[in-house]
Coordinates of C-alpha atoms and ligand atoms in Angstrom, one line a residue:
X153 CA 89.9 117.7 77.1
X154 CA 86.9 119.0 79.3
X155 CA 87.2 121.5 82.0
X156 CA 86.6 119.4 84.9
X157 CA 89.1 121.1 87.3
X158 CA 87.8 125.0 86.5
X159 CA 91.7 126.1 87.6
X160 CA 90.9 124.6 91.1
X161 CA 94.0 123.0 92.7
X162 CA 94.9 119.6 93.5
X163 CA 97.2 117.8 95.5
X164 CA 98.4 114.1 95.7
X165 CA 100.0 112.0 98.2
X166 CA 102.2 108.7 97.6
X167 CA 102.9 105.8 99.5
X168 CA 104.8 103.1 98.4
X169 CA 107.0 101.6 95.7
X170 CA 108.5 103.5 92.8
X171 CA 105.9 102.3 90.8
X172 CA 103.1 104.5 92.4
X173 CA 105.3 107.4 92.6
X174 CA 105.1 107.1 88.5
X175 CA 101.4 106.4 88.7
X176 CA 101.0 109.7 90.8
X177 CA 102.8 111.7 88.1
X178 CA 101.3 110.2 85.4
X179 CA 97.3 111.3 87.7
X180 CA 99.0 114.9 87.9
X181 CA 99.3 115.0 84.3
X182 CA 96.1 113.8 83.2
X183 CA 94.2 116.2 85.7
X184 CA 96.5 118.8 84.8
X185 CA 94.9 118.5 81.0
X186 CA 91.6 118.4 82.7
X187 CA 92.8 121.7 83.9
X188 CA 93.3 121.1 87.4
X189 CA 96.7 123.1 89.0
X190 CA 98.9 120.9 91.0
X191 CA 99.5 122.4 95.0
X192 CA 101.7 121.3 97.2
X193 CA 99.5 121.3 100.1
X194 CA 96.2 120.2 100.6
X195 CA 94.5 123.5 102.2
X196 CA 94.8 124.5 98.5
X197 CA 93.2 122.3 96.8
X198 CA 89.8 121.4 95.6
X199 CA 91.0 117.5 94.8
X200 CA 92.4 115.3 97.3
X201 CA 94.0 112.1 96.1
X202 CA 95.8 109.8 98.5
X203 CA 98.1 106.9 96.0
X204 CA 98.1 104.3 98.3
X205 CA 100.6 101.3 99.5
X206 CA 98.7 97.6 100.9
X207 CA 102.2 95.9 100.9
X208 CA 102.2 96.0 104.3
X209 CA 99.9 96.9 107.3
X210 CA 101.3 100.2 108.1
X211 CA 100.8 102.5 104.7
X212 CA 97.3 101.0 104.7
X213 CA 97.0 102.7 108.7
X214 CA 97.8 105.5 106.7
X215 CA 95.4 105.9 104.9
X216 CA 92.8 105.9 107.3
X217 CA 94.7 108.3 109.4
X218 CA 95.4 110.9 106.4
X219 CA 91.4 110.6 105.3
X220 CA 90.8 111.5 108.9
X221 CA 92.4 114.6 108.7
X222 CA 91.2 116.1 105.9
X223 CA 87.7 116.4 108.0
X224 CA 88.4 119.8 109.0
X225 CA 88.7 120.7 105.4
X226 CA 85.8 119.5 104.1
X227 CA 83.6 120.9 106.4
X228 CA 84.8 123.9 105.6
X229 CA 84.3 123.3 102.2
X230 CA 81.7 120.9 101.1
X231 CA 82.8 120.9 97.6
X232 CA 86.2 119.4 98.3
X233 CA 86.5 115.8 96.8
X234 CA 88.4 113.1 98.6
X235 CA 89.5 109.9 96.4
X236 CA 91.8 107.1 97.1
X237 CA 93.8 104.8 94.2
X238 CA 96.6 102.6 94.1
X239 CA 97.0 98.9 96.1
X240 CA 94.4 99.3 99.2
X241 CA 91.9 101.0 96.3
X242 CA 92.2 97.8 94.4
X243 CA 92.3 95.6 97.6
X244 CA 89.3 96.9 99.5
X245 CA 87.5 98.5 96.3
X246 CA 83.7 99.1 97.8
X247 CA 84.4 98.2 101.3
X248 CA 86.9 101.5 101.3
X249 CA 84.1 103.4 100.2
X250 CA 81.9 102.1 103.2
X251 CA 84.9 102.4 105.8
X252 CA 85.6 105.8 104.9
X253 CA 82.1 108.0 104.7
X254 CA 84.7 111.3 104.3
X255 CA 85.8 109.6 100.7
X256 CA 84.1 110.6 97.4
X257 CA 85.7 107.9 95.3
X258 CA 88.0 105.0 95.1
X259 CA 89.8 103.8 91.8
X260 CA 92.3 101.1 90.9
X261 CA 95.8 100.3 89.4
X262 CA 93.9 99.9 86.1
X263 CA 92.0 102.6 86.6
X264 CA 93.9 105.7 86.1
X265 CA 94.1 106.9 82.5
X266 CA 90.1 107.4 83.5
X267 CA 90.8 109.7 86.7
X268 CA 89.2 112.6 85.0
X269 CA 86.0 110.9 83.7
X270 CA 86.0 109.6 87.5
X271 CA 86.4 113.0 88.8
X272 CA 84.1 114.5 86.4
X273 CA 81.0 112.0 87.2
X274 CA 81.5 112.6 91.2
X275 CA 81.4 116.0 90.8
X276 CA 78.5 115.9 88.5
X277 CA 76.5 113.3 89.7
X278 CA 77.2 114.3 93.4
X279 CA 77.3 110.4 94.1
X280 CA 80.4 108.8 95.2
X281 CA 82.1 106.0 93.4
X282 CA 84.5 103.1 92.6
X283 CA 86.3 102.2 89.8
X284 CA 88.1 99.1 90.7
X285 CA 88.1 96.9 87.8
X286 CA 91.2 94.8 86.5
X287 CA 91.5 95.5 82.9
X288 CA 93.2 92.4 82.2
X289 CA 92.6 91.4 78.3
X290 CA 92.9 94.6 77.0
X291 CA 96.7 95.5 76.0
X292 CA 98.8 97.7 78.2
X293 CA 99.9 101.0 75.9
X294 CA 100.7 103.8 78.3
X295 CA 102.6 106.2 77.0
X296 CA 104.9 107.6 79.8
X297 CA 103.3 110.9 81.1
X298 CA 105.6 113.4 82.8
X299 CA 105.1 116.9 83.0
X300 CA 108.4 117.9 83.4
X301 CA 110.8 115.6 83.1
X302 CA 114.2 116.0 84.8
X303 CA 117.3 114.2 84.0
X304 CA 116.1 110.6 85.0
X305 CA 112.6 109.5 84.2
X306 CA 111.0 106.6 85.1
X307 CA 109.6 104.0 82.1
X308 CA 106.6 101.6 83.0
X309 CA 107.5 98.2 80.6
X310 CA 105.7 95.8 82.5
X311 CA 102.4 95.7 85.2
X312 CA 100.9 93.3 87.0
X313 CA 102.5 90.3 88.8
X314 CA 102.4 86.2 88.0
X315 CA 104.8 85.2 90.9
X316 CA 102.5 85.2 93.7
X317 CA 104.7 85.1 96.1
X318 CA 102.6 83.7 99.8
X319 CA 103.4 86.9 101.3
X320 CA 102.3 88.9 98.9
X321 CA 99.6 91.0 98.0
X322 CA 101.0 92.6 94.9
X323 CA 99.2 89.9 92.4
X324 CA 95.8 91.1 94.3
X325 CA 96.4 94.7 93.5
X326 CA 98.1 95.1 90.5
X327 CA 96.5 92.5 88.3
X328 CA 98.1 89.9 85.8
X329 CA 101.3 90.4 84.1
X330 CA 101.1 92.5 81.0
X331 CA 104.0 93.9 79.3
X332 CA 104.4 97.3 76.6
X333 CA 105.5 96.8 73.1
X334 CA 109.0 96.6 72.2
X335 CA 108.5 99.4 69.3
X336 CA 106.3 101.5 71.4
X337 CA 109.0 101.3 74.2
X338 CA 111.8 102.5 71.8
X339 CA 109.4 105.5 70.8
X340 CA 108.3 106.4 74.1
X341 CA 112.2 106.4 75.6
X342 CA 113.3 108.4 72.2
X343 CA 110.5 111.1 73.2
X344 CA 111.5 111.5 76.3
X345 CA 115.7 111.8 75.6
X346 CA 113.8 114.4 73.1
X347 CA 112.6 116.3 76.6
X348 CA 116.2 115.9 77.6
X349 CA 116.0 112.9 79.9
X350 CA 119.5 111.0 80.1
X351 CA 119.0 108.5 82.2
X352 CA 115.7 106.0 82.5
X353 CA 114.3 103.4 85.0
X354 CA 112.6 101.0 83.5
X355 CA 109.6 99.8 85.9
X356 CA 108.1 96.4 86.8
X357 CA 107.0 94.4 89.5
X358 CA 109.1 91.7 88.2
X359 CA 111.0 93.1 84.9
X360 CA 112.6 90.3 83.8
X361 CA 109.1 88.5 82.9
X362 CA 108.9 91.2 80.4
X363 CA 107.2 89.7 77.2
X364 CA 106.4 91.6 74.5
X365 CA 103.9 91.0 71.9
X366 CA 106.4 90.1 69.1
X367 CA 108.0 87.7 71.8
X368 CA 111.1 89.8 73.1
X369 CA 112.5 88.9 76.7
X370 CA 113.9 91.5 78.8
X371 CA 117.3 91.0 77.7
X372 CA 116.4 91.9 73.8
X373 CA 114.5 94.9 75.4
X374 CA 117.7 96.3 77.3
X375 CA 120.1 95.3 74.1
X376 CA 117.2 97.4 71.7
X377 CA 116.8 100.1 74.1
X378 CA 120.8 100.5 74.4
X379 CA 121.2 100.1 70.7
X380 CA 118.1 102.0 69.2
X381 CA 117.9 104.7 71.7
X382 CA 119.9 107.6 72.5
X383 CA 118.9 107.5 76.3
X384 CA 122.7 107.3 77.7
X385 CA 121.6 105.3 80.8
X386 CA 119.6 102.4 82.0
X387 CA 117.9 101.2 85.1
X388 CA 115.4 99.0 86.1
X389 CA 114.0 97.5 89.1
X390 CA 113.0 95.1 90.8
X391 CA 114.3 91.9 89.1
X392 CA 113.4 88.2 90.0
X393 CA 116.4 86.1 91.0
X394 CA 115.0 83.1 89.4
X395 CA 114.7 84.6 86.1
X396 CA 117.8 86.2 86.1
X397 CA 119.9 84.5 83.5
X398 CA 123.4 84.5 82.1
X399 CA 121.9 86.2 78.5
X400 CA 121.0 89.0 80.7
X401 CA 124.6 89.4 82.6
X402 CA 126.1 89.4 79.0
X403 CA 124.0 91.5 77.3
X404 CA 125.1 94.1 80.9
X405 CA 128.2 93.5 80.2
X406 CA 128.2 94.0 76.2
X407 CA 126.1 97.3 77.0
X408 CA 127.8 98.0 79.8
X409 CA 128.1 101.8 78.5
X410 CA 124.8 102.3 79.1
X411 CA 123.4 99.9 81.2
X412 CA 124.2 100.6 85.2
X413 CA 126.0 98.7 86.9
X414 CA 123.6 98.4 89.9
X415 CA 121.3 95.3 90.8
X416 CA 118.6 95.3 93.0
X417 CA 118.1 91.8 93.4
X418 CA 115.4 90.8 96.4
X419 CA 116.4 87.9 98.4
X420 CA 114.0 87.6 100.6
X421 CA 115.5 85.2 102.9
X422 CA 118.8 83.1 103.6
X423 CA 117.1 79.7 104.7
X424 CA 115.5 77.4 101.6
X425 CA 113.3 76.1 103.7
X426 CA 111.8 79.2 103.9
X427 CA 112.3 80.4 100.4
X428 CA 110.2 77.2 99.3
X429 CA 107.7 78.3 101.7
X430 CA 107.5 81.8 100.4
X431 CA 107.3 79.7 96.8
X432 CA 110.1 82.0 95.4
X433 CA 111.5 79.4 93.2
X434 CA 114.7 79.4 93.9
X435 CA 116.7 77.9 97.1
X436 CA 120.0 79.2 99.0
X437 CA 122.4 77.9 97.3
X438 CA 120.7 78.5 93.6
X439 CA 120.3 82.6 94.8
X440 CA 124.0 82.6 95.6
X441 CA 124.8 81.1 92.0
X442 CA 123.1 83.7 90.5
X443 CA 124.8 86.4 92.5
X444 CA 128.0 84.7 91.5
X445 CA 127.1 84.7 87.8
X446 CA 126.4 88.8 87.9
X447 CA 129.8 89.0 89.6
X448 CA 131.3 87.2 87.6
X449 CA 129.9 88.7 84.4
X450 CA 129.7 92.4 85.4
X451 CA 132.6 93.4 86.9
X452 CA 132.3 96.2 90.1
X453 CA 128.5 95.3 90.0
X454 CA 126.7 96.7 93.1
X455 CA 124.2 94.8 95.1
X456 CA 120.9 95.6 97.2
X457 CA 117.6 93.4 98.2
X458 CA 114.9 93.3 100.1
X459 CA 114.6 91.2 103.1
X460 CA 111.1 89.6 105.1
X461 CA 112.1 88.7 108.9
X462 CA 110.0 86.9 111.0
X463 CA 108.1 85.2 107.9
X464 CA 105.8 82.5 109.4
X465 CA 107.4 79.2 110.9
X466 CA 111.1 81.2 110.5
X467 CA 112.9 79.8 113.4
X468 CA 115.7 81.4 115.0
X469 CA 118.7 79.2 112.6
X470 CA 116.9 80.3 109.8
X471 CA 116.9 83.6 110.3
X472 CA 120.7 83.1 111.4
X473 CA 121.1 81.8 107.7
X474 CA 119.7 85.2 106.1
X475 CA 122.2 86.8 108.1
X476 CA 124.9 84.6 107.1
X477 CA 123.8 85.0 103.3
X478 CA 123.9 88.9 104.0
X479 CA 127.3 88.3 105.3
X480 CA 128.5 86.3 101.9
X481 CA 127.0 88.1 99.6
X482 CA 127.8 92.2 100.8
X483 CA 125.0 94.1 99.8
X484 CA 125.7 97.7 99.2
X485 CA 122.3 98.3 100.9
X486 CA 119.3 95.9 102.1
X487 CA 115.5 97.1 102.4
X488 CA 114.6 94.7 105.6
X489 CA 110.9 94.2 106.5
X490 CA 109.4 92.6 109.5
X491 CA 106.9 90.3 107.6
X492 CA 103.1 91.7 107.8
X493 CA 100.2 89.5 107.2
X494 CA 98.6 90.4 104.2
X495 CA 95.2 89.9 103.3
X496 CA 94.8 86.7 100.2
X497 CA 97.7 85.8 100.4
X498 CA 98.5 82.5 101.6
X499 CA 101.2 82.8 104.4
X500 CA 98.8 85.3 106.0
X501 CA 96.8 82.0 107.1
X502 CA 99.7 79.9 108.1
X503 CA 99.0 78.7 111.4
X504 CA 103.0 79.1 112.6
X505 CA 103.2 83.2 112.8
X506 CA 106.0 84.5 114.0
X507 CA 105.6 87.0 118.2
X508 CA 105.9 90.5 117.4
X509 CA 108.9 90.8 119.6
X510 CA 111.2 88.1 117.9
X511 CA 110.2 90.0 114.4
X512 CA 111.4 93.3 115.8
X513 CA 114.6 91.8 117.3
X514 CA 115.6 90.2 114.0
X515 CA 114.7 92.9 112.3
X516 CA 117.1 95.2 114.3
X517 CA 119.7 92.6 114.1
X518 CA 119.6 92.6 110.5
X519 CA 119.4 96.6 110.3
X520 CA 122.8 96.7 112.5
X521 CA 124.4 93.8 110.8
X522 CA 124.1 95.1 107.5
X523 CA 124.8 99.0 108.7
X524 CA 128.4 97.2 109.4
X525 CA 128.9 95.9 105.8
X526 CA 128.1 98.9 104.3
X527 CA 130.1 101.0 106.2
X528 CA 133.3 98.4 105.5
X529 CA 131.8 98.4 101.5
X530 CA 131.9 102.4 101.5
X531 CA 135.7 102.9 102.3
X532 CA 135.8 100.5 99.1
X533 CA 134.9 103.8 97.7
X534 CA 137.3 106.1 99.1
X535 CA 139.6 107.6 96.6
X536 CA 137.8 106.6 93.8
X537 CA 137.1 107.8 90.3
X538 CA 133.4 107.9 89.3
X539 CA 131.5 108.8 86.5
X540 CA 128.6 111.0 87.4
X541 CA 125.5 112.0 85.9
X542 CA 124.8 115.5 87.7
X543 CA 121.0 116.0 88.3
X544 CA 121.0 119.2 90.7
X545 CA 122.8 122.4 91.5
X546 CA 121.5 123.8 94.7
X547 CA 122.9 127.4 94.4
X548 CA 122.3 127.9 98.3
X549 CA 125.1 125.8 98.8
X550 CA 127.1 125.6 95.3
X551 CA 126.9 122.4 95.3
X552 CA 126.3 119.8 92.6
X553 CA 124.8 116.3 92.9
X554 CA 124.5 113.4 90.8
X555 CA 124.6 109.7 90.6
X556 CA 127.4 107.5 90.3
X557 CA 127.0 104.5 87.9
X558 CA 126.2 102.3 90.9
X559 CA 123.7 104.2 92.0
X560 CA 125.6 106.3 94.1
X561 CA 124.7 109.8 95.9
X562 CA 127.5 112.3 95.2
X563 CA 128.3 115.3 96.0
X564 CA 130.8 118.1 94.9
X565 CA 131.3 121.6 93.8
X566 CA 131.6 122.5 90.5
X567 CA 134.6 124.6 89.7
X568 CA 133.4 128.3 90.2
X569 CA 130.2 129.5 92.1
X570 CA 127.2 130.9 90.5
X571 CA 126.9 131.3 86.2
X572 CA 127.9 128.0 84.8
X573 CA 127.3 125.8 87.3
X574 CA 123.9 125.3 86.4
X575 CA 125.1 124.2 82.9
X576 CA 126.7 120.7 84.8
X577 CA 122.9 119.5 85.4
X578 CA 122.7 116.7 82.8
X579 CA 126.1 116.1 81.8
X580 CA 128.1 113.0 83.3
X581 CA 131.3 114.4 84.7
X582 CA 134.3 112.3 86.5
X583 CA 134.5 113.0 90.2
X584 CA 137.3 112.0 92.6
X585 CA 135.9 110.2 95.9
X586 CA 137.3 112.3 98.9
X587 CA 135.0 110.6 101.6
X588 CA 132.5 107.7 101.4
X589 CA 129.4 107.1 103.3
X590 CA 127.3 104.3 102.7
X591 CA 124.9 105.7 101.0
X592 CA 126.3 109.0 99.7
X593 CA 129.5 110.2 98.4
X594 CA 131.7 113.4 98.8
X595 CA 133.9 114.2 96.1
X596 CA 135.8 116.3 93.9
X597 CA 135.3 117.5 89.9
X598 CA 138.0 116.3 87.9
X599 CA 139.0 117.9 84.8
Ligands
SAH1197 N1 108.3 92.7 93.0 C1 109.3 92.8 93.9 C2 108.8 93.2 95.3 C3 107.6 94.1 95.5 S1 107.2 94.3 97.1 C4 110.0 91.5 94.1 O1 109.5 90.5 93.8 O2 111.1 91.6 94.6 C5 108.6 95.0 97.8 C6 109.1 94.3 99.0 O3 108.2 94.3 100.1 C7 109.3 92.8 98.8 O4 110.5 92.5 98.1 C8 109.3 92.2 100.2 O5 110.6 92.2 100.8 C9 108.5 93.2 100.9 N2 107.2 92.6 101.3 C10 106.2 92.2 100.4 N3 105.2 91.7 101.1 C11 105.5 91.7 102.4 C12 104.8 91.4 103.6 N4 103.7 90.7 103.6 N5 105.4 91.6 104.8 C13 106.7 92.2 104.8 N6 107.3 92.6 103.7 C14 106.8 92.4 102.5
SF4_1198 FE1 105.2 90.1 95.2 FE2 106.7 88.0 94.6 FE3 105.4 89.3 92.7 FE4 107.5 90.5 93.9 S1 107.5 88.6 92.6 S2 105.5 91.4 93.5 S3 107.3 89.7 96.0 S4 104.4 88.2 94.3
F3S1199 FE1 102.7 99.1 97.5 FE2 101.3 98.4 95.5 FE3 103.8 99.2 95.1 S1 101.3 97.4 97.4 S2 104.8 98.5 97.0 S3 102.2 100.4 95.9 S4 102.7 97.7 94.0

């Protein structure tokens, strides 16, 4: 690997989905081989990369804001470069470059595992640049990068997105849908249970298009991982409710040792009217079958999704029939979102948008009305017995924390402070529920 970084520091900032939060790590490796330090601040460092979020308006304010106040810095020192990557990189590409004089460089989703020859030619050249091309014939092989990895690791296995959604912007940033090898999968999870990871999430914007090469789904993915892996749990997010199928729920439940029982499971909205607008191909009543057949087939399962309000034409009934679909179905947790034009897409040109004021009332609505069900859903919890895989001692506070199979935050003590306790981090461990919050859980070590 070249020198390009000389030991100077550098220092990344995320926005957005889990997906960019592996892309970041997998930037700080790279540079790190191109021997440049990871910092935790900015003042430190010599590289400033901001991993940016387009999904809706306000990450992509953020951006401009965050650029602005790295000014100081680089008039102090010239050298400094400034770049920008991830979604509102690939959205704007050379029109970023022209917004933002302050920038040194702008790169794309596809354009990552070439950071350093990126970095390297803007520092050289002394000319700014973009690197925004979708690299969409060649095959996606990406080893997982992690420098360090902890107890749970996340596992790209698909990018891109087909769906196109009319709200959405993701099929403009991230590209077609391309999916990892099922072999090459298998290797890169046994590596990293070798590094002592117990627990992966595997990462797409819609896993269960997964295809691989040789022509396994997503459901022969999970069974091979499960089967041919010693990883001892598995995650993924986000899956499409229209390709969720019964193959899947039994293939959950015939793993269920290893595969969580946790679903996120995006809705978007209650109304098929709607739905058909937002052309997520499925209706009301077909959603609600589906979250029927996961019941039905993995016992206990836990529920969350992600919710537009105020999507455009959305009258007031419809959005009283997401609320009553929140109501029937109990989510453990929702992620609600006031919809935000988005630039391509095509709701974003629908002449019916919905007043700023009736999008933030709904959205509160829905914020209380689901802060209710989950606080009836946590007492669910009380007294409970959960297996937990701890991923933290804080010594401050001898304390341990972990997560439950359903996702859960818990919290406990392990059974004498100080030399030991440490030892906990990376087993799974039964812990009694003493108090349950909706999000997080109190509890006690059992023997
Ligand atoms: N691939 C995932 C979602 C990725 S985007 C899926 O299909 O479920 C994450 C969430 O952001 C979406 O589920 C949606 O609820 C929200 N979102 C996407 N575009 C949006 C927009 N234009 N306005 C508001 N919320 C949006
Ligand atoms: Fe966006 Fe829809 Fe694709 Fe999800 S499935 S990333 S919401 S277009
Ligand atoms: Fe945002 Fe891109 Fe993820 S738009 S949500 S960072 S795929």
């Amino acid at each position: 690997m070249q020198d390009i970084g000389r030991g100077q520091g550098v220092y990344i900032s995320t926005y957005g989905c889990q997906m960019n939060v592996n892309d970041t790590e997998r930037m700080y490796a790279l540079l790190e081989m191109a021997n440049y330090v990871p910092v935790e601040s900015p003042e430190k460092a010599g590289l400033i990369i901001i991993n940016s979020c387009s999904v809706r308006e306000k990450p992509v304010h953020k951006v401009h804001s965050e650029v602005g106040r790295y000014r100081a810095l680089k008039a102090v020192n010239p050298a400094l470069k400034i770049g920008v990557g991830g979604c509102v990189a690939q959205q704007e590409k050379a029109k970023l470059l022209a917004d933002i004089p302050l920038l040194d460089f702008v790169f794309g989703t596809d354009a990552i595992d070439a950071l350093p020859q990126l970095v390297a030619d803007v520092t050289e050249t002394r000319q700014r640049r973009v690197s925004a091309r979708f690299e969409n014939e060649k095959p996606y092989e990406t080893e997982t990068l992690i420098r360090n990895p902890g107890v749970s690791a996340f596992v790209n296995i698909m990018k891109g997105c087909d769906n196109f959604c009319t709200f959405c912007v993701v099929p403009f940033t991230r590209g077609r849908e391309r999916s990892r090898g099922l072999a090459e999968l298998v290797a890169d999870v046994n590596a990293l249970v070798r590094r002592g990871v117990k627990e992966v999430t595997l990462l797409g914007q819609n896993v269960n298009s997964y295809r691989s090469g040789c022509g396994a789904d997503f459901g022969e993915l999970l069974k091979t991982l499960a089967e041919d892996t010693d990883v001892q749990r598995i995650r993924y997010t986000t899956s499409h409710p229209k390709d969720f199928n019964q193959e899947l729920v039994d293939i959950s439940r015939e793993c269920r040792a290893k595969i969580m029982d946790y679903i996120h499971l995006p809705v978007q909205s209650g109304n098929t009217d709607v739905l058909k607008r937002m052309n997520r191909g499925y209706s009301r009543e077909e959603y609600l079958d589906k979250v029927r057949m996961i019941r039905d087939g993995i016992p206990g399962v836990v529920l969350s999704t992600d919710i537009i309000v105020g999507f455009p034409g959305e009258t007031e009934d419809q959005f009283r029939d997401t609320l009553s679909l929140v109501r029937e179905v109990g989510y453990d947790n929702i992620f609600p979102f006031a919809y935000s034009p988005r630039p391509f897409t095509k709701a974003a040109k629908f002449t019916d948008q919905v007043p700023d004021a009736d999008k933030s009332r709904r959205l509160q609505e829905l914020i209380d009305l689901q802060r209710e069900i989950s606080f009836d859903l946590a007492k669910d919890f009380d007294g409970r017995e959960l297996e937990v895989l701890v991923e933290r001692y804080k010594a401050e506070e001898n304390h341990l924390m972990g997560r439950s199979t359903q996702n859960k935050i818990v919290h406990f003590h392990p059974p004498e402070p100080g030399a030991g306790a440490e030892g906990f981090v990376g087993r799974t461990v039964k812990v009694k529920v003493l108090k349950a919050f909706p999000n997080v859980l109190r509890g006690e070590l059992l023997p």
